XYZ file of C-alpha atoms in Angstrom:
766
model
C 57.228 138.776 136.024
C 60.233 136.622 134.171
C 59.063 134.427 131.408
C 59.572 130.870 131.195
C 61.892 129.764 128.495
C 59.338 126.684 127.667
C 56.224 128.852 128.143
C 55.332 130.124 124.643
C 55.540 133.277 123.354
C 53.083 136.045 123.646
C 52.842 136.848 120.080
C 53.131 133.956 117.467
C 56.733 134.243 115.478
C 56.125 135.427 111.997
C 58.499 133.799 109.251
C 59.290 133.834 106.058
C 62.129 133.160 103.312
C 65.082 135.615 103.683
C 65.151 136.788 100.297
C 61.333 137.579 100.425
C 62.167 139.763 103.581
C 65.302 141.516 102.633
C 63.762 142.000 98.540
C 60.952 143.793 100.277
C 62.603 145.776 103.033
C 65.041 146.751 100.167
C 62.234 147.800 98.059
C 60.818 149.875 100.921
C 63.649 151.887 101.379
C 64.423 152.100 97.441
C 60.828 154.020 97.470
C 61.174 155.930 100.512
C 64.616 157.281 99.106
C 62.719 157.911 95.851
C 59.872 159.124 97.098
C 60.993 161.634 100.018
C 64.551 162.575 99.649
C 66.002 162.178 96.259
C 63.706 163.052 93.404
C 61.809 166.972 93.355
C 58.345 166.984 92.474
C 57.321 168.209 89.375
C 54.699 170.576 90.196
C 56.513 172.987 92.425
C 60.354 171.536 92.167
C 60.813 170.557 95.792
C 62.336 168.091 97.596
C 60.136 167.335 100.867
C 63.325 168.732 103.004
C 63.383 172.324 100.935
C 59.150 172.053 101.112
C 59.371 171.593 104.949
C 62.091 174.254 105.390
C 59.843 177.058 103.278
C 56.568 176.033 105.204
C 58.477 176.006 108.520
C 59.546 179.428 108.036
C 56.202 180.508 106.820
C 54.759 179.401 110.362
C 57.470 181.585 111.710
C 56.225 184.083 109.853
C 59.892 185.029 108.225
C 58.283 187.137 105.420
C 60.628 188.988 102.790
C 60.042 192.485 103.999
C 60.026 190.991 108.099
C 63.084 190.631 110.355
C 65.519 187.526 110.354
C 65.810 184.824 112.669
C 68.667 182.350 113.511
C 69.318 179.576 111.364
C 69.470 177.653 114.233
C 66.222 178.222 115.455
C 64.758 177.438 111.561
C 66.740 174.413 111.516
C 65.282 173.173 115.232
C 61.856 173.753 114.168
C 62.182 171.914 110.791
C 63.992 168.960 112.957
C 61.520 168.957 115.322
C 57.614 169.320 113.597
C 58.178 168.168 110.184
C 61.608 166.462 109.223
C 62.681 164.204 111.630
C 66.444 164.227 110.135
C 69.433 165.353 111.409
C 70.291 168.899 111.570
C 72.852 169.608 109.688
C 71.614 168.198 106.753
C 68.990 170.180 106.977
C 70.935 173.158 107.441
C 72.700 172.331 104.552
C 69.835 172.182 102.674
C 68.766 175.573 104.289
C 71.909 177.024 103.069
C 71.836 175.646 99.434
C 68.723 177.864 98.995
C 70.672 180.893 100.354
C 73.369 180.593 97.891
C 72.676 182.787 94.882
C 76.144 180.910 93.179
C 73.645 177.690 93.375
C 70.301 178.815 93.065
C 69.320 181.277 90.061
C 66.524 182.311 91.877
C 67.480 182.178 95.720
C 64.579 180.997 97.783
C 66.162 181.915 101.348
C 67.471 185.697 102.231
C 70.459 184.879 104.109
C 72.384 187.265 106.536
C 76.059 186.360 107.234
C 78.378 183.641 105.669
C 76.455 180.937 103.837
C 79.978 179.725 102.017
C 81.062 181.560 98.527
C 82.056 180.587 94.965
C 85.554 179.326 96.263
C 84.086 176.159 97.738
C 84.122 177.033 101.393
C 81.513 175.962 103.787
C 78.807 178.281 105.586
C 79.066 179.363 109.085
C 77.614 177.400 111.904
C 73.655 177.486 111.883
C 74.328 179.646 115.370
C 76.270 182.486 113.332
C 73.854 183.058 110.438
C 70.094 184.446 109.933
C 67.431 183.843 107.351
C 64.009 184.827 105.958
C 62.370 184.089 102.904
C 62.799 185.786 99.448
C 59.824 187.435 97.548
C 60.608 184.060 95.217
C 59.550 181.891 98.057
C 56.620 183.699 98.677
C 55.042 182.976 95.419
C 55.620 179.840 95.605
C 53.530 179.572 98.990
C 51.291 181.526 97.959
C 47.585 180.128 98.083
C 48.105 177.611 100.974
C 45.494 179.417 103.435
C 43.181 179.151 100.679
C 42.791 175.569 100.425
C 45.317 175.025 97.378
C 46.880 171.672 98.239
C 46.519 169.147 99.896
C 47.793 168.975 103.368
C 48.761 165.427 105.239
C 49.869 164.675 109.132
C 53.412 164.973 110.008
C 55.565 162.334 110.996
C 54.078 162.380 114.603
C 50.371 162.977 113.937
C 50.503 166.488 116.125
C 50.719 169.061 112.755
C 50.088 168.937 109.539
C 52.137 170.013 106.470
C 51.466 170.686 102.501
C 51.778 167.379 100.510
C 52.964 169.948 97.918
C 53.358 173.683 97.398
C 50.768 176.040 95.181
C 54.304 177.582 92.861
C 53.403 180.496 91.401
C 56.186 179.714 88.730
C 57.722 176.589 87.403
C 60.694 176.205 89.998
C 61.683 172.860 88.865
C 63.302 174.374 86.006
C 63.774 177.818 87.483
C 66.482 176.459 90.063
C 66.991 173.046 89.100
C 67.798 170.417 91.130
C 69.801 167.179 91.264
C 69.476 164.190 93.722
C 70.823 159.994 93.592
C 68.440 157.834 94.736
C 68.412 154.229 94.184
C 69.058 152.800 90.898
C 67.858 156.461 89.881
C 69.289 159.903 89.654
C 68.208 163.200 88.251
C 70.307 166.418 87.219
C 68.115 169.325 85.973
C 69.826 172.696 85.373
C 68.448 176.184 86.289
C 66.997 177.896 83.562
C 65.792 181.580 82.763
C 62.181 182.438 84.805
C 61.370 184.814 81.758
C 61.668 182.505 78.901
C 59.813 179.632 81.008
C 56.943 181.552 81.498
C 57.138 182.302 77.810
C 57.348 178.730 77.156
C 54.076 178.240 79.196
C 52.187 180.791 77.929
C 52.620 179.527 74.196
C 51.649 175.951 75.600
C 48.150 177.485 76.948
C 47.944 178.969 73.738
C 49.121 175.993 71.467
C 49.148 172.540 73.442
C 50.275 171.084 70.410
C 53.373 173.716 69.808
C 56.131 172.094 67.806
C 59.669 171.249 70.247
C 61.547 173.313 67.796
C 59.467 176.459 68.737
C 59.401 175.442 72.444
C 63.014 175.306 72.453
C 62.888 178.833 70.411
C 61.799 180.056 73.669
C 63.090 178.571 76.205
C 67.125 178.137 74.281
C 68.718 176.460 76.693
C 69.635 176.509 80.448
C 70.762 179.958 82.663
C 73.266 179.382 84.872
C 73.632 181.329 88.066
C 77.281 182.204 87.778
C 76.768 182.463 83.852
C 79.447 181.145 81.145
C 79.021 180.597 77.668
C 76.841 177.405 76.290
C 78.814 175.957 73.514
C 76.591 172.686 72.877
C 75.033 172.831 69.170
C 71.054 173.585 68.845
C 70.587 170.303 67.128
C 71.704 168.422 70.503
C 69.780 170.713 73.338
C 66.874 170.284 71.205
C 67.459 166.396 71.326
C 68.270 166.787 75.314
C 65.179 168.729 76.027
C 63.066 166.189 73.703
C 64.242 163.139 75.726
C 64.692 164.619 79.159
C 68.738 163.092 78.762
C 71.531 164.671 77.196
C 74.452 166.888 78.122
C 75.421 170.929 78.014
C 78.879 172.200 77.117
C 79.544 175.014 79.215
C 82.774 177.498 79.344
C 84.011 180.149 81.114
C 83.593 183.604 79.999
C 86.767 185.570 78.637
C 88.043 188.604 77.186
C 91.443 189.625 76.010
C 92.840 192.679 78.059
C 95.293 195.096 76.199
C 98.508 196.414 78.369
C 99.861 198.747 75.604
C 103.097 198.083 73.633
C 101.563 194.385 72.219
C 101.104 193.140 75.420
C 97.775 191.520 76.674
C 96.367 189.363 79.208
C 93.194 187.317 79.382
C 90.802 187.989 82.028
C 88.265 185.185 82.956
C 84.988 186.984 84.591
C 82.382 184.092 84.725
C 83.273 180.395 85.121
C 81.011 177.096 84.696
C 78.404 176.370 87.352
C 79.204 174.324 90.420
C 82.948 174.589 89.912
C 84.675 175.728 92.863
C 86.871 178.844 92.201
C 89.646 177.821 94.281
C 89.927 174.253 92.920
C 90.100 175.497 89.508
C 92.935 177.970 90.658
C 94.952 174.955 92.006
C 94.442 172.797 88.560
C 95.411 175.775 86.459
C 98.420 176.376 88.785
C 99.145 172.425 88.193
C 99.330 172.552 84.396
C 101.757 175.808 84.595
C 104.111 174.039 87.177
C 104.015 170.268 85.523
C 104.308 172.536 82.286
C 101.723 170.451 80.009
C 100.650 173.946 78.934
C 103.768 175.551 78.311
C 101.729 178.504 76.223
C 100.505 179.859 80.000
C 103.197 181.269 81.808
C 101.392 182.719 84.906
C 97.665 183.301 86.672
C 96.268 185.458 89.178
C 92.965 185.911 91.362
C 91.913 188.782 91.585
C 88.440 188.015 92.390
C 86.613 190.124 94.855
C 82.704 190.521 94.736
C 82.974 189.470 91.294
C 85.187 186.715 89.376
C 88.433 188.014 87.753
C 91.118 185.072 87.078
C 93.917 186.633 84.902
C 95.785 184.570 82.685
C 99.401 185.352 81.798
C 100.507 184.023 77.965
C 104.427 183.125 77.897
C 104.941 185.371 74.926
C 103.153 188.078 73.204
C 103.031 185.972 70.025
C 100.796 183.746 71.467
C 97.296 182.971 69.688
C 94.318 184.050 72.710
C 92.307 181.307 71.016
C 94.809 178.415 70.740
C 95.507 178.988 74.299
C 92.115 179.112 75.678
C 91.406 176.280 73.708
C 93.865 174.154 75.167
C 92.983 175.505 78.668
C 89.438 174.385 77.913
C 90.817 170.901 76.706
C 92.686 170.134 79.945
C 90.387 172.019 82.770
C 87.429 172.993 84.456
C 87.295 176.053 82.303
C 85.103 173.883 80.370
C 82.707 171.392 81.760
C 79.561 169.009 80.296
C 76.391 169.523 82.760
C 74.159 166.240 82.163
C 70.395 166.938 81.990
C 68.585 163.462 83.351
C 64.975 165.099 83.819
C 63.920 162.418 85.986
C 61.202 163.957 88.424
C 57.932 162.671 90.262
C 54.499 163.342 88.685
C 51.686 163.792 90.732
C 53.832 163.363 93.490
C 54.349 159.633 93.195
C 55.602 158.092 89.724
C 59.271 158.696 88.884
C 59.631 159.191 85.347
C 62.307 161.215 82.796
C 60.415 163.560 81.234
C 60.904 165.688 78.174
C 60.627 169.824 78.461
C 57.258 169.943 77.655
C 55.797 167.136 79.946
C 57.480 169.044 82.984
C 55.844 172.695 81.759
C 52.687 170.638 81.006
C 52.917 169.167 84.623
C 53.229 172.723 86.439
C 49.983 173.860 84.301
C 47.901 170.998 85.562
C 48.723 171.645 88.704
C 48.175 175.537 88.694
C 44.790 174.705 87.452
C 44.261 172.671 90.016
C 45.286 175.099 92.659
C 43.370 177.522 90.263
C 40.101 175.463 91.016
C 40.855 174.698 94.550
C 41.003 178.072 94.972
C 38.061 179.474 93.380
C 35.546 176.850 94.806
C 37.622 177.961 98.360
C 36.547 181.682 97.485
C 32.845 180.580 96.705
C 32.511 179.169 99.982
C 33.555 182.353 101.756
C 31.461 184.333 99.327
C 28.129 182.118 100.426
C 29.407 182.312 103.998
C 29.604 186.123 104.143
C 26.597 186.334 101.614
C 24.636 184.666 104.489
C 26.092 186.956 106.862
C 25.408 190.092 105.272
C 22.004 188.535 104.464
C 21.320 188.272 108.454
C 22.563 191.877 108.932
C 20.419 193.677 106.528
C 17.903 191.539 107.468
C 17.947 192.706 110.940
C 18.147 196.474 109.704
C 14.960 196.423 108.464
C 13.457 194.685 111.375
C 15.249 196.366 113.571
C 12.307 197.075 116.582
C 11.572 193.596 116.645
C 15.300 192.375 116.703
C 15.606 194.544 119.583
C 13.101 193.790 121.515
C 13.569 189.896 121.544
C 17.187 190.913 122.591
C 16.088 193.067 125.103
C 13.370 190.852 126.747
C 13.834 186.893 125.971
C 16.354 185.012 127.716
C 17.490 182.730 124.804
C 17.568 185.467 122.216
C 19.386 183.285 119.448
C 16.789 180.750 119.522
C 13.917 183.017 119.591
C 15.389 184.732 116.604
C 15.845 181.407 114.249
C 11.755 180.646 116.171
C 10.241 183.793 115.261
C 8.232 184.014 112.576
C 9.307 186.989 110.553
C 6.326 188.507 108.025
C 6.688 191.235 105.282
C 4.574 193.435 107.736
C 6.933 193.476 110.248
C 9.817 194.879 108.431
C 10.831 198.934 107.683
C 11.069 198.683 103.584
C 9.906 201.281 101.960
C 9.996 199.894 98.862
C 9.789 196.447 97.605
C 13.198 196.563 96.083
C 14.387 196.902 99.624
C 12.735 194.058 101.249
C 15.004 191.140 102.215
C 13.822 187.834 103.117
C 15.477 185.301 105.177
C 17.449 182.663 102.836
C 16.585 179.739 104.471
C 12.639 180.156 103.565
C 10.210 182.867 104.814
C 10.293 183.490 108.167
C 13.556 181.940 109.448
C 16.819 182.848 110.299
C 19.566 180.353 110.369
C 21.793 179.782 113.234
C 24.441 181.284 111.761
C 22.599 184.700 110.708
C 21.102 184.685 114.496
C 24.928 184.426 116.101
C 25.849 187.223 113.820
C 23.198 189.657 114.259
C 23.760 189.059 118.051
C 27.443 189.614 117.903
C 27.158 192.667 115.807
C 28.426 196.227 117.515
C 25.821 199.090 118.391
C 27.796 201.627 116.255
C 27.003 199.153 113.369
C 23.067 200.397 113.688
C 23.453 203.349 111.070
C 21.986 203.999 107.731
C 25.240 204.413 106.544
C 26.358 200.817 107.508
C 23.166 199.277 105.992
C 24.157 200.868 102.838
C 27.765 199.548 103.066
C 26.309 196.311 103.694
C 24.152 196.092 100.648
C 27.244 197.482 98.660
C 28.969 194.588 99.932
C 26.293 192.263 98.604
C 26.284 193.311 95.633
C 29.604 193.328 94.955
C 30.339 189.412 96.225
C 26.784 188.665 94.086
C 29.200 190.037 91.185
C 32.368 188.534 91.974
C 30.452 184.707 92.756
C 28.668 184.716 89.471
C 32.097 185.493 87.960
C 33.973 182.532 89.816
C 30.747 180.126 88.971
C 31.737 181.690 85.221
C 35.401 180.701 86.009
C 34.577 177.320 87.191
C 32.311 176.390 84.510
C 34.513 177.650 81.816
C 37.975 175.854 80.940
C 39.051 178.822 78.450
C 38.617 181.347 81.315
C 40.550 178.628 83.667
C 43.670 179.203 81.128
C 43.040 182.831 80.474
C 43.327 183.296 84.510
C 46.616 181.338 84.677
C 48.100 183.421 82.137
C 47.330 186.229 83.820
C 48.635 185.098 86.822
C 51.911 184.306 85.002
C 52.461 187.255 83.433
C 52.197 188.688 87.032
C 55.416 186.492 88.239
C 56.715 187.792 84.921
C 56.570 191.143 85.402
C 58.100 190.752 89.258
C 60.636 188.468 88.276
C 61.162 188.693 84.597
C 63.853 189.953 82.118
C 63.283 193.568 82.984
C 64.745 192.893 86.889
C 68.344 192.464 87.396
C 67.765 188.928 88.742
C 65.726 188.201 85.810
C 68.236 189.043 83.017
C 69.819 185.833 81.111
C 73.267 185.229 82.113
C 74.392 182.669 80.152
C 75.303 183.128 76.543
C 75.389 181.363 73.578
C 78.218 180.789 71.228
C 79.805 178.167 68.621
C 82.549 176.137 70.433
C 84.717 176.332 67.306
C 87.084 173.754 66.138
C 90.659 174.193 68.176
C 93.090 171.917 66.033
C 95.322 169.796 68.549
C 98.435 171.879 68.710
C 101.409 169.494 68.746
C 103.557 169.614 71.525
C 106.488 171.365 69.947
C 104.699 173.955 68.459
C 103.934 175.443 72.046
C 107.872 174.783 73.466
C 110.283 177.198 72.556
C 112.748 174.634 71.114
C 116.398 174.871 72.923
C 119.238 171.975 72.980
C 119.364 170.414 76.285
C 121.803 167.364 77.644
C 119.584 164.818 78.975
C 121.929 162.748 81.865
C 120.749 159.706 83.672
C 122.856 158.053 86.764
C 122.538 154.486 87.574
C 120.281 154.911 90.353
C 117.415 156.587 88.138
C 118.143 160.443 88.714
C 117.531 162.459 85.613
C 117.765 166.014 84.924
C 118.436 168.420 81.571
C 121.284 170.264 81.648
C 121.007 173.476 78.797
C 122.934 173.277 75.856
C 124.591 170.406 74.353
C 127.538 170.052 76.612
C 130.453 167.556 76.069
C 129.389 164.227 76.602
C 132.894 162.823 77.696
C 133.132 165.572 80.331
C 132.456 164.128 83.841
C 129.071 164.832 85.861
C 128.468 165.442 89.225
C 126.017 162.356 91.120
C 124.732 161.900 94.557
C 127.605 159.776 96.381
C 127.392 155.993 95.619
C 125.690 156.626 92.165
C 127.621 157.242 89.420
C 126.557 158.092 85.085
C 124.609 155.436 83.093
C 122.856 157.492 80.424
C 124.245 160.901 78.389
C 122.857 162.304 75.125
C 121.754 165.382 73.237
C 118.609 166.115 73.127
C 116.004 169.265 72.200
C 113.174 170.380 74.211
C 110.856 169.214 71.812
C 111.544 166.079 71.864
C 110.097 162.959 73.745
C 112.257 160.648 75.747
C 111.849 157.214 76.048
C 112.286 155.088 78.416
C 112.527 151.041 78.382
C 112.167 149.095 81.564
C 113.241 145.746 81.960
C 109.523 145.005 82.979
C 108.872 145.279 78.874
C 107.196 148.555 79.227
C 108.229 152.026 77.031
C 107.554 155.130 79.500
C 107.426 158.839 77.174
C 108.888 161.772 79.294
C 108.790 165.018 77.574
C 112.261 167.014 77.749
C 110.932 169.787 78.023
C 109.552 168.840 81.280
C 112.832 167.169 82.960
C 113.874 168.748 85.755
C 116.876 171.287 85.319
C 120.352 170.652 85.437
C 122.026 172.757 88.442
C 121.259 170.274 91.061
C 121.384 166.146 91.066
C 117.817 166.283 89.315
C 114.751 164.005 90.263
C 114.512 159.896 90.451
C 112.599 159.461 87.226
C 110.049 157.042 89.569
C 108.708 160.142 90.774
C 107.856 161.102 86.964
C 106.698 157.460 85.668
C 105.147 154.495 87.342
C 108.529 152.457 86.736
C 108.162 149.612 89.664
C 111.026 149.620 92.240
C 112.374 146.070 90.754
C 112.661 147.145 87.331
C 115.844 148.455 86.135
C 116.148 151.078 83.623
C 117.469 149.370 79.957
C 117.675 151.874 77.530
C 117.272 155.389 77.784
C 116.856 157.714 73.924
C 115.400 160.484 72.003
C 112.288 159.196 69.943
C 112.765 159.598 66.237
C 109.334 159.400 64.343
C 109.315 156.596 61.408
C 112.019 154.132 62.851
C 111.873 151.119 63.829
C 113.499 148.990 67.111
C 114.546 145.746 67.991
C 113.712 144.635 71.432
C 114.832 141.847 72.894
C 114.701 139.291 76.461
C 117.448 137.836 78.512
C 116.211 134.679 76.885
C 116.885 135.572 73.731
C 113.435 136.229 72.468
C 112.849 139.579 70.536
C 111.066 141.330 67.484
C 111.276 144.863 65.546
C 108.457 147.158 67.063
C 107.852 150.698 64.871
C 109.144 153.688 67.342
C 105.996 155.296 66.836
C 104.170 152.335 68.888
C 106.066 152.476 71.611
C 104.667 156.010 72.641
C 103.052 155.938 75.961
C 100.338 158.488 76.644
C 100.028 157.831 80.569
C 102.644 157.641 83.526
C 101.610 153.867 83.637
C 103.704 153.459 80.113
C 102.769 150.929 77.304
C 103.556 147.306 77.744
C 105.383 145.970 74.083
C 107.661 143.110 75.396
C 106.322 140.231 77.243
C 109.343 138.446 78.527
C 108.464 134.448 79.726
C 108.541 133.602 83.354
C 112.500 133.964 84.659
C 113.765 136.263 81.628
C 113.536 140.128 81.752
C 113.884 142.951 79.051
C 117.487 143.323 78.418
C 118.176 145.187 74.828
C 116.826 147.875 72.653
C 118.158 148.960 69.645
C 117.457 151.088 66.912
C 117.554 149.354 63.358
C 120.070 150.554 61.042
C 120.766 148.038 58.103
C 119.810 144.782 57.305
C 121.206 141.878 59.453
C 121.097 141.399 62.805
C 124.228 140.666 64.759
C 123.397 138.194 68.376
C 125.902 137.161 70.906
C 125.308 135.108 73.740
C 126.982 134.767 76.958
C 128.806 131.827 75.786
C 130.560 134.298 73.671
C 128.975 132.913 70.290
C 128.065 134.919 67.594
C 125.275 134.604 65.067
C 124.188 137.083 61.745
C 121.006 136.046 60.571
C 118.643 138.657 58.029
C 116.876 141.356 59.989
C 113.712 140.181 57.546
C 113.649 136.548 59.630
C 112.493 138.788 62.575
C 108.743 139.560 62.531
C 107.342 143.404 63.033
C 104.633 143.443 65.763
C 103.202 146.077 68.341
C 103.341 143.708 70.942
C 104.283 139.968 72.011
C 106.974 137.575 73.203
C 109.117 137.572 69.969
C 111.002 134.603 68.259
C 113.787 133.380 69.302
C 116.900 134.990 68.164
C 119.616 132.646 69.221
C 119.709 129.373 71.158
C 121.615 128.554 74.271
C 122.554 126.059 76.323
C 123.885 127.593 78.986
C 123.301 131.561 80.008
C 121.009 133.812 77.658
C 121.347 136.702 75.410
C 123.974 139.439 76.297
C 124.128 142.161 73.451
C 122.325 142.781 70.012
C 122.984 145.202 67.263
C 122.029 145.802 63.494
C 124.247 146.035 60.598
C 124.832 146.183 57.035
C 126.255 142.950 56.107
C 128.160 144.351 53.204
C 130.081 146.488 55.399
C 130.925 144.194 57.828
C 131.010 144.225 61.881
C 132.842 146.906 63.867
C 133.370 147.185 67.588
C 136.000 148.987 69.980
C 138.278 146.186 71.691
C 139.600 147.163 75.382
C 142.512 149.847 74.496
C 139.529 151.893 72.842
C 140.626 151.302 69.121
C 137.808 150.084 66.631
C 138.393 146.519 65.229
C 136.665 145.606 61.717
C 135.368 142.332 60.691
C 134.492 142.983 56.860
C 133.584 139.345 56.072
C 130.820 137.579 58.597
C 130.084 134.473 56.150
C 131.321 132.337 58.982
C 128.695 133.865 61.847
C 126.101 134.163 58.974
C 123.500 131.465 59.870
C 119.565 130.976 60.529
C 117.564 132.657 63.012
C 117.466 130.762 66.135
C 120.857 128.509 65.688
C 123.606 128.575 67.907
C 126.091 130.472 65.917
C 130.090 130.103 66.091
C 132.513 131.658 68.793
C 133.359 135.208 68.369
C 136.063 136.962 66.228
C 139.314 137.360 67.705
C 139.548 140.609 70.108
C 135.880 140.599 70.592
C 135.385 142.223 73.710
C 135.553 140.004 77.026
C 132.046 141.544 77.859
C 130.419 140.362 74.698
C 129.632 143.709 74.021
C 129.713 145.628 70.628
C 129.913 149.177 71.990
């Protein structure tokens, strides 16, 4: 029935400030992300999704020696019973547990396409099958013995473990990574044999110094191998604080080809570097000529990694070439360490190596005590049953009578007043009294007697029961001693760790260390000139900005071919080792490598594809960089200054801003300094000569006024030696000379005088 709008609501509305409502709800979301999705538990090293996957596989009885089941079935059970999230996310998590290039000790045994080191994705869940590995079974060992707490699943119909018993320190063995709200974790995998040695050392000496612990656990052990080149001091500091980084390089070797020829073969690449992306990056370095020492590469990988790198010549130094590759590609990476984990499943904290191992050992002690108490309860239960069985043997006739004639035999057995005279004991030692006091049997004993098979009523069975009782009594005493002695508990934990070490340690193929150690070595920065073969070229650039480098020094006065509608602008001689400087009308300098310019067979390529020169900006100057020289830059408004040529080199495509033209003006001129005076001419044909010392030397700025104008702006500029006078070319191509410039000498920023007779009508010095 519809409710009247004016009627009061069935439930009163609760109101609160928006800030408080948003804050509390976001805090709940953040805590949920931290505890239930992103951060692993320090005890078993697993996130909830991984823990639920392994538990669901256990419930499906997917033991290591059993059969495989479809991954879709496993994913469906996990999603329906324990993890109500997307099946794609669950399958991705399960697939990662099966990837031997991501997991140091895989927890899932996959059958089918589970991805590869090239970065390819796994096949769909309907095409792959999986089961647990022995390592996963070791993590689950003890679940049936009350080793850990259980909690209801998301809908309360089933139960799931809060944490796994974890027979080995999985957090460090397989590593973990995740991003939560406001915090993240990144833990590299380690060698299990070394971790167990560290645990045993901590058990023997809880105050073990960090230096000795790092001696036992020298660093990560990545599943893809590689070589750690991080100094020991940095590794020690990272493990002591829980934060740091590890430099990891590819493993390589020189393969001799005979007659002095050789090539480099990369056999192991850094952890989490997709091989296909690495190959693409190396190919890009060759194509862009950023590594002239490298001529070619081939990927000859099959089941193992084999990347062949060919040097440009046999005289290349292999260490120098690899040093450049390490600096410019993912053949060297840095793995960040951020050991942020959940302590006791509740508190996120950045822990040291010692604290993480301590959390695991404390968890193993708790698991040991719970399993011991569980076993003690089982022994007490069995002893009670055995005592009832043995008592039945000793009073067999009376028991048979009760069972035969009594309508309620269980109650009669419990009600019967048993005395010593009714037993068949042949000696005092054979007599067994009911455990609950003289003359009474417990309900459990009575029920067990009634359920006993007739074939068990043999003297041989009675002896077996007595032996079992004696063995259980001995075991019970040992368990009580274990529960009462912390020393015995750690001794038992040490024995269990050594059993794991025997199964997964360095004596096995999976347990041997894969990542080596080496010193990084100091590879000096090799200048570009040392890596490029020095050859003469002729740089040609058109008015529209198409640039090319022709082999050899050709005559600059010969005609060059350009696209229709285009014409020549710059042409000069250079060498492949030179840097080509481009000065734009936006006041920025751009640097091009002559060796990287396109060849001269075609029309070249637009220079704007090589540098980020805006479309509205024009090319003002293009020339070869000469070290230890100076340049004069000026704007169309007549402002300028002197800048060292070395200060104009740009390291990126975006260039380097040097001249800042005033509003409405543009960068107009760039000339090399050669002399002691500056000559400037305006669009009004007035010439001014002033000392070069009047111009400031700057690395960047607007500059100072060179010449004042009533109308127009700056037309051209040059530097000269005053004693040699001024030279220029007249319209007929003849050199004109004005030896005495006294008439045009003046102060900087003055107007000047009309140019001498015969000066070019375009107001240009050249």
